[in-house]
Amino acid sequence: MDYTCYYQEKVQIGTDYNSVAEVAVYDERMSRTRDFAAEVEAAATALRLSSDSVVWDIGTGTSEIALGLARRCRRVEASDISSVMLDYSRTKAQTRGIANVFFHNGGFLAGFYPEEPLDGCITQLALHHLPDAWKMVALQRIAGALKPGGRFFLKDVIFPDGQTDYPAAWQASVAALERHSGEAQAVAYARHIRQEYSTFEWVIEGMLQRAGFSIISRNVTTFLTDYTCEKTR
Ligand SMILES: C[S@@+](CC[C@H](N)C(=O)[O-])C[C@H]1O[C@@H](n2cnc3c(N)ncnc32)[C@H](O)[C@@H]1O
């Protein structure tokens, strides 16, 4: 008899980020299609980083954001459930001579527990790995790890309000992405919608507020939404 109800977050869903080949492909594709300098700037501003800040990047992946933020603060805790991602990122940090990013094999729900209250927390393109009920548990854990007034920056695929025929809207967004970014991105996005757990704007906003955050801003770009939040309770 198995009565365990805790979510098994280390089981990869969708893309397998425990595959060495997949991680290298991911890093190459992201470097080609994203402006990391601009992302780091936006996150540093949202998190109100200072040279003394301590920040946690959850689902750090190939760590471009963690490594960029490291130049703007005292310490970055970078966690991921994929040891392959972490090995890849550690090598990258060493190559770039960055020594204030600390890598941890841990997820949204367990495995890494920050030792001091945090000034900021960021998670990009990762929270969708959890089903909604467990997103709520993760958000409570993030709020619990932050100092009062600490900032949280969340970026992910969030389904907008105002749609009625959801499958048609999702299919249209895959077609739009193909025109915008090509076939590989469209295939990855379709798999994301099929297999992973993106949620609705009204759901995530309700969860953020219930977890103790006030939403300072919401910024919607073509396929992604980011929230800048502050811990108020
Ligand atoms: C699409 S990548 C995003 C990586 C990076 N944040 C970025 O912006 O490029 C998603 C990452 O989340 C990680 N991940 C999946 N489930 C997780 C969990 N429960 N806790 C922490 N990280 C998780 C994956 O291993 C992967 O490295």
GROMACS .gro file of C-alpha atoms and ligand atoms in nm:
model
  260
    1MET     CA    1   0.000   0.000   0.000
    2ASP     CA    2   0.144   0.342  -0.093
    3TYR     CA    3  -0.013   0.635   0.095
    4THR     CA    4   0.252   0.887  -0.012
    5CYS     CA    5   0.087   1.195  -0.156
    6TYR     CA    6   0.391   1.423  -0.179
    7TYR     CA    7   0.460   1.519  -0.541
    8GLN     CA    8   0.760   1.347  -0.701
    9GLU     CA    9   0.916   1.658  -0.850
   10LYS     CA   10   1.240   1.488  -0.954
   11VAL     CA   11   1.062   1.292  -1.226
   12GLN     CA   12   1.117   1.501  -1.541
   13ILE     CA   13   0.803   1.579  -1.739
   14GLY     CA   14   0.799   1.712  -2.096
   15THR     CA   15   1.158   1.778  -2.201
   16ASP     CA   16   1.408   1.550  -2.026
   17TYR     CA   17   1.662   1.789  -1.873
   18ASN     CA   18   1.857   1.493  -1.735
   19SER     CA   19   1.976   1.417  -2.087
   20VAL     CA   20   2.324   1.555  -2.165
   21ALA     CA   21   2.233   1.602  -2.532
   22GLU     CA   22   1.908   1.783  -2.446
   23VAL     CA   23   2.088   2.025  -2.211
   24ALA     CA   24   2.347   2.124  -2.472
   25VAL     CA   25   2.072   2.169  -2.733
   26TYR     CA   26   1.869   2.378  -2.485
   27ASP     CA   27   2.164   2.604  -2.408
   28GLU     CA   28   2.244   2.658  -2.775
   29ARG     CA   29   1.880   2.731  -2.864
   30MET     CA   30   1.834   2.971  -2.573
   31SER     CA   31   2.159   3.157  -2.651
   32ARG     CA   32   2.039   3.205  -3.008
   33THR     CA   33   1.686   3.318  -2.928
   34ARG     CA   34   1.708   3.511  -2.598
   35ASP     CA   35   1.868   3.838  -2.495
   36PHE     CA   36   2.020   3.730  -2.164
   37ALA     CA   37   2.172   4.071  -2.087
   38ALA     CA   38   1.827   4.230  -2.111
   39GLU     CA   39   1.672   3.952  -1.901
   40VAL     CA   40   1.935   3.995  -1.629
   41GLU     CA   41   1.880   4.372  -1.631
   42ALA     CA   42   1.501   4.329  -1.600
   43ALA     CA   43   1.535   4.075  -1.320
   44ALA     CA   44   1.793   4.279  -1.128
   45THR     CA   45   1.565   4.583  -1.144
   46ALA     CA   46   1.256   4.385  -1.043
   47LEU     CA   47   1.440   4.226  -0.752
   48ARG     CA   48   1.593   4.562  -0.651
   49LEU     CA   49   1.933   4.398  -0.621
   50SER     CA   50   2.219   4.557  -0.435
   51SER     CA   51   2.576   4.437  -0.394
   52ASP     CA   52   2.471   4.280  -0.062
   53SER     CA   53   2.166   4.089  -0.189
   54VAL     CA   54   2.124   3.715  -0.167
   55VAL     CA   55   1.905   3.564  -0.439
   56TRP     CA   56   1.768   3.217  -0.512
   57ASP     CA   57   1.720   3.105  -0.875
   58ILE     CA   58   1.493   2.799  -0.885
   59GLY     CA   59   1.507   2.574  -1.191
   60THR     CA   60   1.827   2.752  -1.290
   61GLY     CA   61   1.885   2.533  -1.596
   62THR     CA   62   2.197   2.638  -1.783
   63SER     CA   63   2.222   2.934  -1.542
   64GLU     CA   64   2.264   3.231  -1.775
   65ILE     CA   65   2.041   3.437  -1.547
   66ALA     CA   66   2.203   3.318  -1.223
   67LEU     CA   67   2.550   3.392  -1.361
   68GLY     CA   68   2.442   3.735  -1.483
   69LEU     CA   69   2.280   3.822  -1.149
   70ALA     CA   70   2.593   3.706  -0.964
   71ARG     CA   71   2.779   4.012  -1.094
   72ARG     CA   72   2.513   4.234  -0.936
   73CYS     CA   73   2.479   4.083  -0.588
   74ARG     CA   74   2.664   3.907  -0.305
   75ARG     CA   75   2.547   3.552  -0.357
   76VAL     CA   76   2.319   3.348  -0.581
   77GLU     CA   77   2.179   3.014  -0.473
   78ALA     CA   78   2.102   2.823  -0.793
   79SER     CA   79   1.895   2.508  -0.762
   80ASP     CA   80   1.766   2.253  -1.009
   81ILE     CA   81   1.642   1.895  -0.995
   82SER     CA   82   1.865   1.801  -1.291
   83SER     CA   83   2.219   1.708  -1.192
   84VAL     CA   84   2.312   1.727  -1.562
   85MET     CA   85   2.202   2.092  -1.576
   86LEU     CA   86   2.393   2.164  -1.256
   87ASP     CA   87   2.716   2.003  -1.383
   88TYR     CA   88   2.684   2.199  -1.707
   89SER     CA   89   2.629   2.526  -1.516
   90ARG     CA   90   2.913   2.464  -1.268
   91THR     CA   91   3.154   2.425  -1.559
   92LYS     CA   92   3.020   2.745  -1.714
   93ALA     CA   93   3.065   2.937  -1.387
   94GLN     CA   94   3.423   2.811  -1.352
   95THR     CA   95   3.503   2.901  -1.714
   96ARG     CA   96   3.374   3.255  -1.653
   97GLY     CA   97   3.552   3.288  -1.318
   98ILE     CA   98   3.228   3.341  -1.124
   99ALA     CA   99   3.262   3.215  -0.767
  100ASN     CA  100   2.951   3.351  -0.589
  101VAL     CA  101   2.694   3.118  -0.744
  102PHE     CA  102   2.630   2.809  -0.531
  103PHE     CA  103   2.465   2.515  -0.705
  104HIS     CA  104   2.223   2.283  -0.527
  105ASN     CA  105   2.041   1.972  -0.634
  106GLY     CA  106   1.696   2.071  -0.515
  107GLY     CA  107   1.360   2.175  -0.641
  108PHE     CA  108   1.064   2.398  -0.571
  109LEU     CA  109   0.937   2.161  -0.308
  110ALA     CA  110   1.240   2.010  -0.137
  111GLY     CA  111   1.611   1.934  -0.147
  112PHE     CA  112   1.753   2.282  -0.092
  113TYR     CA  113   1.674   2.507   0.205
  114PRO     CA  114   1.839   2.852   0.207
  115GLU     CA  115   2.038   2.911   0.525
  116GLU     CA  116   1.964   3.283   0.554
  117PRO     CA  117   1.651   3.485   0.472
  118LEU     CA  118   1.664   3.592   0.109
  119ASP     CA  119   1.634   3.933  -0.052
  120GLY     CA  120   1.503   3.791  -0.375
  121CYS     CA  121   1.390   3.483  -0.559
  122ILE     CA  122   1.359   3.428  -0.931
  123THR     CA  123   1.222   3.144  -1.137
  124GLN     CA  124   1.198   3.153  -1.514
  125LEU     CA  125   1.035   2.894  -1.740
  126ALA     CA  126   1.029   2.633  -1.464
  127LEU     CA  127   0.721   2.663  -1.240
  128HIS     CA  128   0.511   2.500  -1.513
  129HIS     CA  129   0.678   2.170  -1.419
  130LEU     CA  130   0.446   2.150  -1.118
  131PRO     CA  131   0.070   2.086  -1.128
  132ASP     CA  132  -0.130   2.377  -0.985
  133ALA     CA  133  -0.180   2.241  -0.633
  134TRP     CA  134   0.196   2.195  -0.599
  135LYS     CA  135   0.266   2.538  -0.748
  136MET     CA  136   0.083   2.671  -0.443
  137VAL     CA  137   0.308   2.470  -0.210
  138ALA     CA  138   0.614   2.603  -0.398
  139LEU     CA  139   0.493   2.964  -0.372
  140GLN     CA  140   0.440   2.926   0.003
  141ARG     CA  141   0.792   2.788   0.035
  142ILE     CA  142   0.935   3.081  -0.164
  143ALA     CA  143   0.745   3.333   0.048
  144GLY     CA  144   0.872   3.157   0.359
  145ALA     CA  145   1.234   3.184   0.241
  146LEU     CA  146   1.216   3.560   0.170
  147LYS     CA  147   1.273   3.847   0.411
  148PRO     CA  148   0.968   4.069   0.474
  149GLY     CA  149   0.949   4.298   0.172
  150GLY     CA  150   1.162   4.052  -0.031
  151ARG     CA  151   1.100   4.040  -0.404
  152PHE     CA  152   0.991   3.748  -0.622
  153PHE     CA  153   1.024   3.750  -1.003
  154LEU     CA  154   0.829   3.483  -1.188
  155LYS     CA  155   0.842   3.435  -1.564
  156ASP     CA  156   0.663   3.154  -1.743
  157VAL     CA  157   0.405   3.060  -2.002
  158ILE     CA  158   0.077   3.179  -1.849
  159PHE     CA  159  -0.248   3.139  -2.040
  160PRO     CA  160  -0.423   3.476  -2.075
  161ASP     CA  161  -0.772   3.560  -1.962
  162GLY     CA  162  -1.047   3.627  -2.212
  163GLN     CA  163  -1.032   3.307  -2.417
  164THR     CA  164  -1.314   3.058  -2.446
  165ASP     CA  165  -1.202   2.793  -2.697
  166TYR     CA  166  -0.878   2.702  -2.521
  167PRO     CA  167  -0.750   2.426  -2.753
  168ALA     CA  168  -0.803   2.650  -3.056
  169ALA     CA  169  -0.622   2.937  -2.885
  170TRP     CA  170  -0.331   2.711  -2.793
  171GLN     CA  171  -0.305   2.571  -3.146
  172ALA     CA  172  -0.307   2.925  -3.285
  173SER     CA  173  -0.029   3.024  -3.048
  174VAL     CA  174   0.185   2.732  -3.166
  175ALA     CA  175   0.133   2.845  -3.528
  176ALA     CA  176   0.225   3.202  -3.432
  177LEU     CA  177   0.541   3.081  -3.260
  178GLU     CA  178   0.641   2.885  -3.567
  179ARG     CA  179   0.618   3.205  -3.775
  180HIS     CA  180   0.804   3.402  -3.509
  181SER     CA  181   1.079   3.159  -3.403
  182GLY     CA  182   1.078   2.858  -3.634
  183GLU     CA  183   0.988   2.490  -3.625
  184ALA     CA  184   1.201   2.370  -3.332
  185GLN     CA  185   1.052   2.627  -3.094
  186ALA     CA  186   0.699   2.548  -3.216
  187VAL     CA  187   0.748   2.174  -3.162
  188ALA     CA  188   0.885   2.235  -2.810
  189TYR     CA  189   0.595   2.467  -2.729
  190ALA     CA  190   0.334   2.220  -2.854
  191ARG     CA  191   0.488   1.950  -2.634
  192HIS     CA  192   0.488   2.197  -2.345
  193ILE     CA  193   0.114   2.256  -2.383
  194ARG     CA  194   0.045   1.882  -2.422
  195GLN     CA  195   0.255   1.750  -2.136
  196GLU     CA  196   0.344   2.026  -1.889
  197TYR     CA  197   0.141   2.237  -1.647
  198SER     CA  198   0.112   2.598  -1.753
  199THR     CA  199  -0.178   2.766  -1.582
  200PHE     CA  200  -0.417   3.056  -1.627
  201GLU     CA  201  -0.349   3.418  -1.537
  202TRP     CA  202  -0.636   3.427  -1.285
  203VAL     CA  203  -0.517   3.105  -1.121
  204ILE     CA  204  -0.153   3.208  -1.076
  205GLU     CA  205  -0.250   3.555  -0.956
  206GLY     CA  206  -0.485   3.409  -0.695
  207MET     CA  207  -0.212   3.172  -0.581
  208LEU     CA  208   0.051   3.448  -0.558
  209GLN     CA  209  -0.179   3.656  -0.342
  210ARG     CA  210  -0.278   3.365  -0.119
  211ALA     CA  211   0.089   3.277  -0.071
  212GLY     CA  212   0.148   3.625   0.076
  213PHE     CA  213   0.265   3.827  -0.223
  214SER     CA  214   0.137   4.150  -0.363
  215ILE     CA  215   0.175   4.177  -0.738
  216ILE     CA  216   0.374   4.489  -0.822
  217SER     CA  217   0.358   4.442  -1.199
  218ARG     CA  218   0.255   4.200  -1.471
  219ASN     CA  219   0.428   4.217  -1.806
  220VAL     CA  220   0.300   4.015  -2.100
  221THR     CA  221   0.518   3.959  -2.406
  222THR     CA  222   0.413   3.743  -2.700
  223PHE     CA  223   0.447   3.405  -2.529
  224LEU     CA  224   0.555   3.477  -2.175
  225THR     CA  225   0.428   3.661  -1.873
  226ASP     CA  226   0.640   3.793  -1.592
  227TYR     CA  227   0.531   3.900  -1.247
  228THR     CA  228   0.724   4.117  -1.006
  229CYS     CA  229   0.595   4.046  -0.657
  230GLU     CA  230   0.670   4.157  -0.303
  231LYS     CA  231   0.629   3.954   0.012
  232THR     CA  232   0.374   4.144   0.217
  233ARG     CA  233   0.276   3.884   0.478
  234LIG     C1  234   1.300   2.529  -1.942
  234LIG     S1  235   1.429   2.509  -1.823
  234LIG     C2  236   1.451   2.679  -1.770
  234LIG     C3  237   1.589   2.704  -1.724
  234LIG     C4  238   1.624   2.850  -1.688
  234LIG     N1  239   1.549   2.897  -1.574
  234LIG     C5  240   1.605   2.942  -1.804
  234LIG     O1  241   1.543   3.048  -1.789
  234LIG     O2  242   1.658   2.913  -1.912
  234LIG     C6  243   1.343   2.436  -1.685
  234LIG     C7  244   1.435   2.390  -1.574
  234LIG     O3  245   1.355   2.361  -1.459
  234LIG     C8  246   1.406   2.243  -1.399
  234LIG     N2  247   1.302   2.184  -1.314
  234LIG     C9  248   1.200   2.102  -1.350
  234LIG     N3  249   1.125   2.072  -1.243
  234LIG    C10  250   1.180   2.136  -1.136
  234LIG    C11  251   1.150   2.142  -0.998
  234LIG     N4  252   1.045   2.077  -0.947
  234LIG     N5  253   1.227   2.217  -0.919
  234LIG    C12  254   1.334   2.286  -0.971
  234LIG     N6  255   1.369   2.282  -1.101
  234LIG    C13  256   1.293   2.208  -1.182
  234LIG    C14  257   1.452   2.157  -1.515
  234LIG     O4  258   1.543   2.057  -1.475
  234LIG    C15  259   1.513   2.263  -1.606
  234LIG     O5  260   1.649   2.284  -1.578
   0.00000   0.00000   0.00000
